[in-house]
Coordinates of C-alpha atoms in Angstrom, one line a residue:
M1 CA 90.9 137.9 100.5
C2 CA 89.8 141.3 102.0
G3 CA 89.7 142.3 105.8
I4 CA 86.4 143.4 107.3
V5 CA 85.2 144.8 110.6
G6 CA 82.3 146.6 112.0
I7 CA 82.0 148.1 115.7
I8 CA 78.7 149.0 117.3
G9 CA 79.3 150.7 121.2
A10 CA 78.6 153.6 123.2
T11 CA 82.0 155.3 122.4
P12 CA 83.6 156.9 119.1
V13 CA 84.3 153.9 116.7
N14 CA 87.0 156.1 114.6
Q15 CA 90.3 154.5 116.1
G16 CA 88.9 151.3 116.7
L17 CA 88.3 150.7 113.1
Y18 CA 91.4 152.1 112.2
D19 CA 93.5 149.7 114.8
A20 CA 91.5 146.7 113.4
L21 CA 92.1 147.6 109.8
T22 CA 95.8 148.1 110.8
V23 CA 95.9 144.4 112.4
L24 CA 93.8 143.3 109.5
Q25 CA 96.3 144.7 106.9
H26 CA 97.7 141.7 105.6
R27 CA 94.4 140.6 104.1
G28 CA 94.5 143.2 101.6
Q29 CA 96.7 146.3 100.8
D30 CA 95.2 147.8 97.6
A31 CA 92.6 149.9 99.4
A32 CA 91.2 150.6 102.7
G33 CA 88.2 152.3 103.7
I34 CA 85.8 153.3 106.6
V35 CA 82.0 154.4 107.2
T36 CA 80.6 155.6 110.4
E37 CA 77.3 156.6 111.4
D38 CA 76.1 159.5 114.1
D39 CA 72.9 160.6 114.5
G40 CA 71.3 159.4 111.1
Q41 CA 74.2 161.0 108.9
M42 CA 77.2 158.9 107.6
F43 CA 80.5 159.6 107.1
L44 CA 82.9 158.1 104.4
R45 CA 86.5 157.6 103.8
K46 CA 88.3 155.5 101.7
A47 CA 91.0 155.4 99.1
N48 CA 93.7 153.3 97.1
G49 CA 96.6 152.3 99.6
L50 CA 97.8 151.1 102.9
V51 CA 95.4 151.9 106.3
K52 CA 98.4 154.5 107.3
D53 CA 98.2 156.4 103.9
V54 CA 94.5 156.7 103.2
F55 CA 93.5 157.7 106.9
H56 CA 95.2 161.2 108.3
T57 CA 94.3 163.1 111.3
R58 CA 91.5 165.3 109.6
H59 CA 90.3 162.3 108.4
M60 CA 89.6 160.5 111.7
R61 CA 88.0 163.8 113.3
R62 CA 85.5 163.9 110.9
L63 CA 84.7 159.8 111.0
Q64 CA 82.4 160.7 113.8
G65 CA 79.5 158.4 115.9
N66 CA 79.5 155.3 117.9
K67 CA 79.3 152.5 115.1
G68 CA 81.0 151.9 111.8
V69 CA 82.0 149.2 109.5
G70 CA 85.5 149.2 107.7
H71 CA 87.2 146.8 105.2
V72 CA 91.0 146.8 103.3
R73 CA 91.1 145.4 99.7
Y74 CA 92.9 143.8 97.2
P75 CA 91.7 143.4 93.9
T76 CA 90.0 140.1 92.9
A77 CA 90.3 140.7 89.0
G78 CA 93.5 142.6 88.8
C79 CA 91.3 145.9 88.9
S80 CA 92.8 148.6 91.3
S81 CA 89.9 151.3 90.8
S82 CA 89.2 153.2 94.0
A83 CA 85.7 153.3 92.7
E84 CA 85.6 149.7 94.0
A85 CA 87.3 150.5 97.3
Q86 CA 85.0 149.6 100.5
P87 CA 82.9 150.1 102.2
L88 CA 80.1 150.2 99.3
Y89 CA 77.0 152.4 100.0
V90 CA 73.4 152.6 98.6
N91 CA 70.9 155.2 99.6
S92 CA 67.8 153.2 99.3
P93 CA 66.2 152.0 101.4
Y94 CA 67.2 153.5 104.9
G95 CA 70.7 153.9 103.8
I96 CA 73.0 150.7 103.7
V97 CA 76.8 150.4 103.5
L98 CA 78.5 147.0 103.3
A99 CA 82.2 145.6 103.7
H100 CA 82.2 142.2 101.9
N101 CA 85.0 139.2 101.9
G102 CA 84.9 136.6 99.3
N103 CA 83.5 136.2 95.8
L104 CA 80.1 135.3 94.5
T105 CA 80.5 132.5 91.6
N106 CA 77.3 133.3 90.1
Q107 CA 78.0 137.4 89.9
D108 CA 77.1 137.2 86.2
D109 CA 73.5 136.0 86.2
L110 CA 72.9 138.4 89.5
K111 CA 73.7 141.4 88.0
Q112 CA 72.0 140.8 84.8
E113 CA 68.6 139.8 87.2
L114 CA 69.4 143.2 89.3
Y115 CA 69.2 145.1 86.0
Q116 CA 66.3 143.5 84.3
T117 CA 64.1 142.4 87.7
D118 CA 65.0 144.5 90.5
R119 CA 65.7 147.6 88.5
R120 CA 69.0 148.3 90.0
H121 CA 72.3 149.6 88.1
I122 CA 75.7 148.1 89.1
N123 CA 78.3 150.7 88.2
T124 CA 81.7 148.7 88.9
S125 CA 82.9 145.2 88.4
S126 CA 82.5 144.4 92.0
D127 CA 80.5 141.2 93.1
S128 CA 80.4 143.1 96.7
E129 CA 78.2 145.8 94.7
I130 CA 76.2 143.2 93.8
L131 CA 76.0 141.5 97.0
L132 CA 75.0 145.1 98.8
N133 CA 72.1 145.6 96.0
I134 CA 70.5 142.4 96.6
F135 CA 70.2 142.9 100.1
A136 CA 68.7 146.6 99.5
H137 CA 66.4 145.1 97.3
E138 CA 65.0 142.5 99.8
L139 CA 64.9 144.9 102.3
Q140 CA 63.3 147.6 100.1
K141 CA 60.2 145.2 99.6
T142 CA 59.0 145.7 103.4
V143 CA 60.1 149.5 103.9
D144 CA 56.5 150.1 104.6
Q145 CA 56.6 148.2 108.0
Q146 CA 58.8 149.0 111.0
L147 CA 62.6 147.3 110.5
S148 CA 62.4 144.2 112.9
P149 CA 65.2 141.6 113.3
E150 CA 62.7 139.0 111.6
I151 CA 62.7 141.8 108.4
V152 CA 66.7 141.7 108.4
F153 CA 67.0 138.0 108.7
S154 CA 64.4 137.6 105.9
A155 CA 66.7 139.5 103.6
V156 CA 69.5 137.7 104.7
E157 CA 67.6 134.6 103.9
Q158 CA 66.9 136.0 100.6
V159 CA 70.6 137.0 99.9
Y160 CA 71.4 133.1 100.6
E161 CA 68.6 131.9 97.9
R162 CA 70.2 134.3 95.6
C163 CA 73.9 134.5 96.0
T164 CA 76.5 131.5 95.6
G165 CA 80.1 131.3 96.5
G166 CA 81.9 132.3 99.4
Y167 CA 81.5 135.2 101.6
A168 CA 81.4 136.8 104.6
A169 CA 79.8 140.2 105.4
V170 CA 78.9 143.4 107.5
G171 CA 76.3 146.0 107.0
M172 CA 75.2 148.9 108.9
I173 CA 71.5 150.2 108.2
N174 CA 71.4 153.7 109.2
G175 CA 69.2 154.4 112.2
N176 CA 68.8 151.0 112.7
G177 CA 71.7 148.5 113.6
M178 CA 74.3 146.3 112.2
V179 CA 74.2 142.9 110.6
A180 CA 76.8 140.3 109.8
F181 CA 76.6 137.1 108.0
R182 CA 78.5 134.1 106.5
D183 CA 77.9 132.0 103.4
P184 CA 76.3 128.6 104.1
Y185 CA 79.1 126.5 103.9
G186 CA 81.2 129.2 106.5
I187 CA 84.3 129.6 103.4
R188 CA 85.0 133.0 104.3
P189 CA 85.7 133.7 107.8
I190 CA 83.8 135.9 110.5
V191 CA 84.0 136.2 114.3
F192 CA 82.0 138.0 116.7
G193 CA 83.2 139.7 120.2
K194 CA 82.2 142.0 123.2
R195 CA 83.6 144.1 125.5
E196 CA 82.0 145.9 128.5
V197 CA 82.6 150.2 128.4
N198 CA 81.5 152.0 131.6
G199 CA 78.5 148.9 131.9
I200 CA 77.7 149.4 128.5
T201 CA 78.5 146.2 125.9
E202 CA 79.9 147.2 122.9
Y203 CA 80.0 144.5 119.9
M204 CA 82.3 144.0 117.1
F205 CA 82.7 141.8 113.8
A206 CA 86.0 141.2 112.0
S207 CA 87.5 138.6 109.7
E208 CA 90.3 137.1 112.5
S209 CA 90.0 137.1 116.3
V210 CA 93.3 138.8 116.1
A211 CA 91.3 142.0 115.5
L212 CA 89.0 141.7 118.3
D213 CA 92.4 140.9 120.9
A214 CA 93.9 144.6 119.3
L215 CA 91.1 146.3 120.9
E216 CA 90.4 144.4 124.1
F217 CA 87.3 142.6 122.9
K218 CA 86.5 138.9 123.9
L219 CA 86.1 136.6 121.6
V220 CA 82.4 135.0 121.6
R221 CA 82.7 132.9 118.6
D222 CA 82.6 132.7 115.0
I223 CA 79.8 133.4 113.2
E224 CA 78.1 129.8 112.1
P225 CA 77.7 129.1 108.4
G226 CA 74.5 130.3 106.9
E227 CA 74.1 132.5 110.1
A228 CA 73.0 135.9 110.6
I229 CA 73.6 138.5 113.7
Y230 CA 71.7 141.6 114.1
I231 CA 72.6 144.0 116.6
D232 CA 69.7 146.9 117.0
E233 CA 69.7 150.5 118.1
D234 CA 69.3 149.1 121.6
G235 CA 72.3 147.0 121.4
K236 CA 69.9 143.9 121.6
V237 CA 71.5 140.9 119.7
H238 CA 69.4 138.8 117.5
S239 CA 70.7 135.7 115.7
K240 CA 69.3 133.1 113.5
H241 CA 70.3 130.3 111.1
C242 CA 68.7 131.8 107.7
I243 CA 69.1 128.9 105.7
E244 CA 68.7 124.7 105.4
E245 CA 72.1 123.6 107.3
H246 CA 75.1 123.1 105.2
E247 CA 77.9 121.2 106.0
A248 CA 80.4 123.4 107.1
A249 CA 83.7 123.7 104.9
P250 CA 86.0 126.5 105.7
C251 CA 88.7 127.6 103.7
I252 CA 92.0 125.8 104.5
F253 CA 94.3 128.0 102.7
E254 CA 93.4 130.5 105.6
H255 CA 95.4 127.9 107.7
V256 CA 98.1 127.7 105.4
Y257 CA 98.7 131.2 104.3
L258 CA 96.3 134.0 104.7
A259 CA 95.6 134.2 108.5
R260 CA 98.0 135.6 110.8
P261 CA 99.1 132.9 113.2
D262 CA 98.1 134.6 116.7
S263 CA 94.3 134.3 115.0
F264 CA 91.5 131.5 116.1
M265 CA 89.2 130.2 113.1
D266 CA 86.4 128.2 113.6
D267 CA 88.0 127.2 117.1
I268 CA 90.9 126.2 115.4
S269 CA 94.5 128.1 116.5
V270 CA 96.2 129.0 113.0
Y271 CA 99.3 128.9 114.9
R272 CA 98.9 125.0 116.6
A273 CA 97.6 123.9 113.0
R274 CA 100.8 125.4 111.0
L275 CA 102.8 123.4 113.6
R276 CA 101.1 120.3 113.2
M277 CA 101.8 121.0 109.3
G278 CA 105.5 120.8 110.3
E279 CA 105.1 117.7 112.3
K280 CA 103.3 115.9 109.2
L281 CA 105.8 117.2 106.9
A282 CA 108.7 115.8 109.1
D283 CA 107.2 112.6 109.5
K284 CA 106.7 112.3 105.4
I285 CA 110.7 113.1 105.3
M286 CA 111.4 110.4 107.6
R287 CA 108.9 107.7 106.1
E288 CA 110.1 108.8 102.5
W289 CA 113.7 109.8 102.9
P290 CA 115.1 108.1 106.0
D291 CA 118.6 108.6 104.8
H292 CA 118.3 112.3 104.2
D293 CA 121.6 114.8 104.2
I294 CA 119.5 117.9 105.5
D295 CA 122.3 120.2 107.6
V296 CA 119.5 123.2 108.1
V297 CA 116.1 123.8 108.0
I298 CA 115.9 127.8 106.5
P299 CA 112.5 129.0 106.5
I300 CA 111.1 131.6 103.8
P301 CA 109.7 134.5 106.0
D302 CA 107.3 134.8 107.4
T303 CA 104.3 132.3 107.0
S304 CA 106.3 129.4 106.9
T305 CA 108.4 129.9 109.9
T306 CA 105.9 128.4 112.3
S307 CA 105.9 125.0 110.3
A308 CA 109.6 125.2 109.9
I309 CA 110.4 125.6 113.8
E310 CA 108.3 121.9 114.1
L311 CA 109.7 120.2 111.2
A312 CA 113.5 120.9 112.2
S313 CA 112.7 120.0 115.9
R314 CA 111.4 116.7 114.8
L315 CA 113.9 116.1 112.3
N316 CA 116.6 116.8 115.1
V317 CA 118.1 119.3 112.6
K318 CA 118.9 123.3 113.1
L319 CA 116.8 125.9 112.2
R320 CA 118.3 128.8 110.8
H321 CA 117.0 132.1 109.9
G322 CA 119.0 132.7 106.4
F323 CA 116.9 135.2 104.8
V324 CA 116.6 138.7 106.0
K325 CA 112.9 140.1 105.0
N326 CA 112.4 143.6 104.0
R327 CA 109.0 144.5 106.0
Y328 CA 108.1 147.6 103.8
I329 CA 107.6 145.3 100.9
G330 CA 103.7 143.9 100.6
R331 CA 102.9 140.3 100.0
T332 CA 104.1 138.9 96.3
F333 CA 101.4 136.6 96.1
I334 CA 98.9 139.2 95.7
M335 CA 100.9 141.7 93.4
P336 CA 99.6 142.2 89.9
G337 CA 101.8 141.5 87.2
Q338 CA 104.7 138.9 86.9
Q339 CA 107.2 141.4 86.3
M340 CA 106.7 143.3 89.7
R341 CA 106.6 140.3 91.4
K342 CA 110.0 139.4 90.0
K343 CA 111.4 142.8 91.3
S344 CA 109.9 142.7 94.5
V345 CA 111.5 139.4 95.6
K346 CA 115.0 140.8 95.2
Q347 CA 113.8 143.5 97.4
K348 CA 112.1 141.7 99.8
L349 CA 114.7 139.1 100.2
N350 CA 118.1 139.1 101.3
A351 CA 120.6 135.8 102.2
I352 CA 122.6 135.5 105.1
G353 CA 125.8 133.5 103.5
L354 CA 127.1 132.3 106.5
E355 CA 124.1 130.0 106.8
F356 CA 124.0 128.8 103.5
K357 CA 127.8 128.1 102.6
G358 CA 128.7 124.7 102.1
K359 CA 125.3 123.2 103.5
N360 CA 122.6 121.2 102.4
V361 CA 120.0 123.5 103.0
L362 CA 115.6 122.5 103.2
L363 CA 114.1 125.7 102.3
M364 CA 110.5 125.7 104.0
D365 CA 107.6 127.9 102.6
D366 CA 103.8 127.5 103.3
S367 CA 102.9 126.9 99.5
I368 CA 104.1 127.2 96.1
V369 CA 101.5 129.1 93.8
R370 CA 103.2 130.3 90.4
G371 CA 106.7 129.1 91.4
T372 CA 108.5 132.2 90.1
T373 CA 109.4 133.1 93.8
S374 CA 110.5 129.6 94.8
Q375 CA 112.8 129.3 91.7
Q376 CA 114.1 133.0 92.4
I377 CA 114.6 131.6 96.0
V378 CA 116.6 128.7 95.1
D379 CA 118.9 130.8 93.1
M380 CA 119.5 133.0 96.0
A381 CA 120.6 130.2 98.6
R382 CA 123.1 128.6 95.4
E383 CA 124.6 132.0 94.8
A384 CA 124.6 132.3 98.8
G385 CA 127.1 129.2 98.7
A386 CA 124.6 126.2 99.4
N387 CA 126.1 122.7 98.9
K388 CA 122.5 121.0 98.1
V389 CA 119.0 123.0 98.0
Y390 CA 115.9 121.4 98.7
F391 CA 112.3 122.6 99.1
A392 CA 109.7 121.8 101.1
S393 CA 106.0 123.0 100.8
A394 CA 103.9 123.1 103.9
A395 CA 100.6 122.5 101.4
P396 CA 100.0 120.2 98.8
A397 CA 100.6 121.5 95.4
V398 CA 98.4 124.1 93.8
R399 CA 96.6 122.8 91.0
Y400 CA 93.4 124.8 90.4
P401 CA 92.4 128.5 90.8
N402 CA 90.4 129.7 93.7
V403 CA 86.5 131.1 93.1
Y404 CA 85.8 131.8 96.3
G405 CA 87.5 134.9 97.3
I406 CA 91.5 134.5 96.8
D407 CA 92.8 136.1 93.7
M408 CA 95.1 133.0 92.8
P409 CA 96.6 133.1 89.1
S410 CA 95.0 131.6 86.0
A411 CA 95.3 127.9 86.1
K412 CA 97.8 128.2 83.4
E413 CA 100.3 130.1 85.7
L414 CA 99.6 127.9 88.6
I415 CA 103.0 125.9 88.3
A416 CA 101.9 122.5 89.4
H417 CA 98.8 123.0 87.1
G418 CA 99.2 119.9 84.5
R419 CA 102.7 119.2 85.9
T420 CA 104.1 116.4 88.1
E421 CA 106.1 116.8 91.0
K422 CA 109.3 116.3 89.5
E423 CA 108.6 118.5 86.8
V424 CA 107.9 121.7 88.9
E425 CA 111.1 120.3 91.1
E426 CA 113.1 120.9 87.7
I427 CA 111.3 124.2 86.9
I428 CA 112.4 125.9 90.6
G429 CA 115.6 124.1 90.4
A430 CA 115.7 122.3 93.8
D431 CA 117.5 119.0 94.0
K432 CA 114.8 117.6 96.0
L433 CA 111.0 118.9 96.3
I434 CA 108.9 118.0 99.1
Y435 CA 105.0 118.6 99.0
Q436 CA 102.5 118.0 102.4
D437 CA 99.8 115.5 101.6
L438 CA 96.4 117.0 101.2
E439 CA 94.9 114.4 103.8
D440 CA 97.7 115.1 106.3
L441 CA 96.8 118.9 105.7
V442 CA 93.5 118.2 106.7
D443 CA 94.3 116.3 109.4
T444 CA 96.3 119.5 110.7
C445 CA 93.3 121.7 110.9
R446 CA 90.8 119.2 111.9
E447 CA 92.8 118.0 115.2
G448 CA 92.0 121.8 116.4
N449 CA 88.1 121.0 116.0
P450 CA 87.2 117.3 115.5
K451 CA 83.6 118.8 114.7
I452 CA 84.6 120.1 111.5
K453 CA 84.4 117.1 109.1
R454 CA 85.2 118.9 105.8
F455 CA 87.4 121.8 104.6
D456 CA 87.5 124.0 101.2
T457 CA 90.3 122.3 99.4
S458 CA 89.7 123.3 95.8
V459 CA 93.0 124.6 95.2
F460 CA 94.8 121.3 95.7
D461 CA 92.2 119.0 94.5
G462 CA 89.6 120.7 92.3
K463 CA 86.6 119.8 94.0
Y464 CA 84.2 123.1 94.4
I465 CA 81.9 122.7 97.3
T466 CA 79.4 124.7 95.8
G467 CA 78.6 122.6 93.3
D468 CA 78.3 125.6 90.4
I469 CA 81.6 125.5 89.0
D470 CA 82.3 123.8 85.5
E471 CA 85.0 124.2 82.7
A472 CA 83.1 127.1 81.0
Y473 CA 83.4 129.1 84.5
L474 CA 86.9 128.2 84.7
E475 CA 87.8 129.4 81.4
A476 CA 86.2 132.5 81.9
L477 CA 87.9 132.9 85.0
D478 CA 91.1 131.8 83.5
N479 CA 90.7 134.7 80.6
K480 CA 90.0 137.5 83.9
R481 CA 93.0 136.5 85.9
N482 CA 95.8 135.7 83.5
D483 CA 98.5 138.4 83.7
A484 CA 98.1 139.8 80.4
A485 CA 94.0 140.5 81.2
K486 CA 95.4 142.6 84.2
K487 CA 97.9 144.2 82.1
N488 CA 95.3 145.6 80.2
G489 CA 92.3 145.7 82.9
G490 CA 91.8 148.3 85.4
V491 CA 89.9 151.3 83.7
E492 CA 87.8 153.5 86.2
K493 CA 84.5 154.1 84.6
I494 CA 84.0 157.3 86.7
E495 CA 86.3 159.7 88.3
D496 CA 86.4 158.4 92.1
E497 CA 87.1 161.6 94.1
S498 CA 88.1 159.4 97.3
D499 CA 91.7 159.6 95.8
N500 CA 91.9 163.1 97.0
D501 CA 93.6 163.2 99.8
D502 CA 91.4 166.0 101.8
N503 CA 88.0 164.2 100.6
I504 CA 85.7 162.8 102.9
M505 CA 82.0 162.2 102.0
E506 CA 78.7 162.5 104.3
L507 CA 76.6 159.8 103.0
H508 CA 73.2 160.8 104.3
N509 CA 72.9 162.9 100.9
V510 CA 74.6 161.1 98.4
G511 CA 72.8 159.1 95.7
G512 CA 72.4 155.6 95.1
A513 CA 74.8 152.6 94.3

C-alpha cells in the first residue's frame, strides 16, 4: 500500500504535490519523495519519514517546474531502506521517473530477465525498480524515433505482457510528458482529474480522489483496468486500453481499511460502502442473535467508525466513542515487529471508563488481522469495567496473505489462518465474535457500482485472480514476511544520501537505475 500522485500543469507543482502527499499520508508513513521537471532538468527530494519531516522550505524552493510526481511509501517486505524510497529514476532513455503502488507477483523472474536479456542491473529489492526498468527498456527499443503516444502505449503494452500482479503507476518522461497506467484487473486504484487555471487545463493523477479534492481538481474518472493515459508536452490527453480486456476486480480491502472514507474508487463511495457494511453486519446479528443483550456499540477508531454508526442505528443501540485516539501514532497494521505493535496500542488508545463500566459492549473494528491489537483492546475494555465484551468485524476473517501490494503478515501470523471463528474468539478473549459474511461484504461495494461483478477478495478466500499464485509462492512469501525475517532484514547495499536533511538531487546528470 503506497500513495502516488502526478501533476502536469501551467504553474509550479511543488506545493500541490506536497499537499497531495499529505492527504495520502495514510497510505504510507515510511518514506516520501517528489521529483519535478523544469526545462529538461529533474529535481529530486526523498527520504525516510513523514511528508512533513521529509520536505522543508529549502527543499520545496529547489523542486522547480510545472510537472512532477510524488510518492508515500511503506515497506512491503520489512525493508525500510531509504534507497527504496520513491520516485525511482533511470537516465536512459530520455530520463524517466516512476512512482508505483502495488506488487509484481513475478518479480523474481523479471529481475533475472532484466539482467540476462535486457542487460539492466537492479540494485534494490524493490519491484518498483523492476517495473521502471521494464518500461524504460521497452521505450529504449524505439529511441531512434520521435517519441509519440503510440510508442508510449506500445511500451505499456509490453509492461502488461511481462508483468503480473496488482499495480498502478505514474511516470514522467523528461522533455516529453507524463504517463499513468493500471494493472489489467484494476486491483490497485488510480484516478484522473483536471482543473482550469487562467484558461489552461492542468491534469492530475492520484491513488485516491480525495487528493484531487484537496487541490480543487475535478474528478474525471478512474483509469480503467489495462488502460494507460499519456499527457504530452502540449497538454494533449491520449488514452488507450493496452491489453485485451480483463474482468475488473478491484481490491475490496481498499474499502474495508486502506482508503479514506471521503474517497471514491471505481465510482464507489468508500463512505457509503462502509455504512452498508454496518447495515449488513447488524442484519446478521439480528438474524443469528435476535435476543442479544448489547448495551452500547463502541467503534475502535478510526476506520470502523462509519460502519459502527450504521450498525448501532440499525440495532437501535447507543453508539459511544469509548476510546480516545492519540493522533500522533502511526497505523499499527503496518508497523514492523510484534513488540512495536504491542507497545503502540497502549500509546495509541485510551479507554473512557464511564462508557464501559457495568455495560455489555460491542466493540467494532474494520477487520482482525494479527489479532494482537484486538486482544489488547478487549483487555482494555474489561479493565475499564465492561460487564461483557463482544467483538464485531466489518470484514470477514482474514485467512490468507495479500500478494498485490498490501503488506499483510505471514499467513502463520494471521490469527484466523487455520482457525475457526470460535478459536479466534477465545484467543482475543471476547465473549462473542461476529464476522461479516464475504457475500455481504461484496454486496456492500457492488451496490455502489453494479458494473463491477467481481472484487479481489483473496485475503478472505485465498482465490488469487491473476492465476499465478501457488503454494511455493506463498511459502516463499511467508519466509519474507514473518516477523523474524523482518527483524533481520532491511540492510542497505549502498549508502543513500537522501537521508541527509540538506540533500536534493538534480537528476539530469545522475547515472542509471
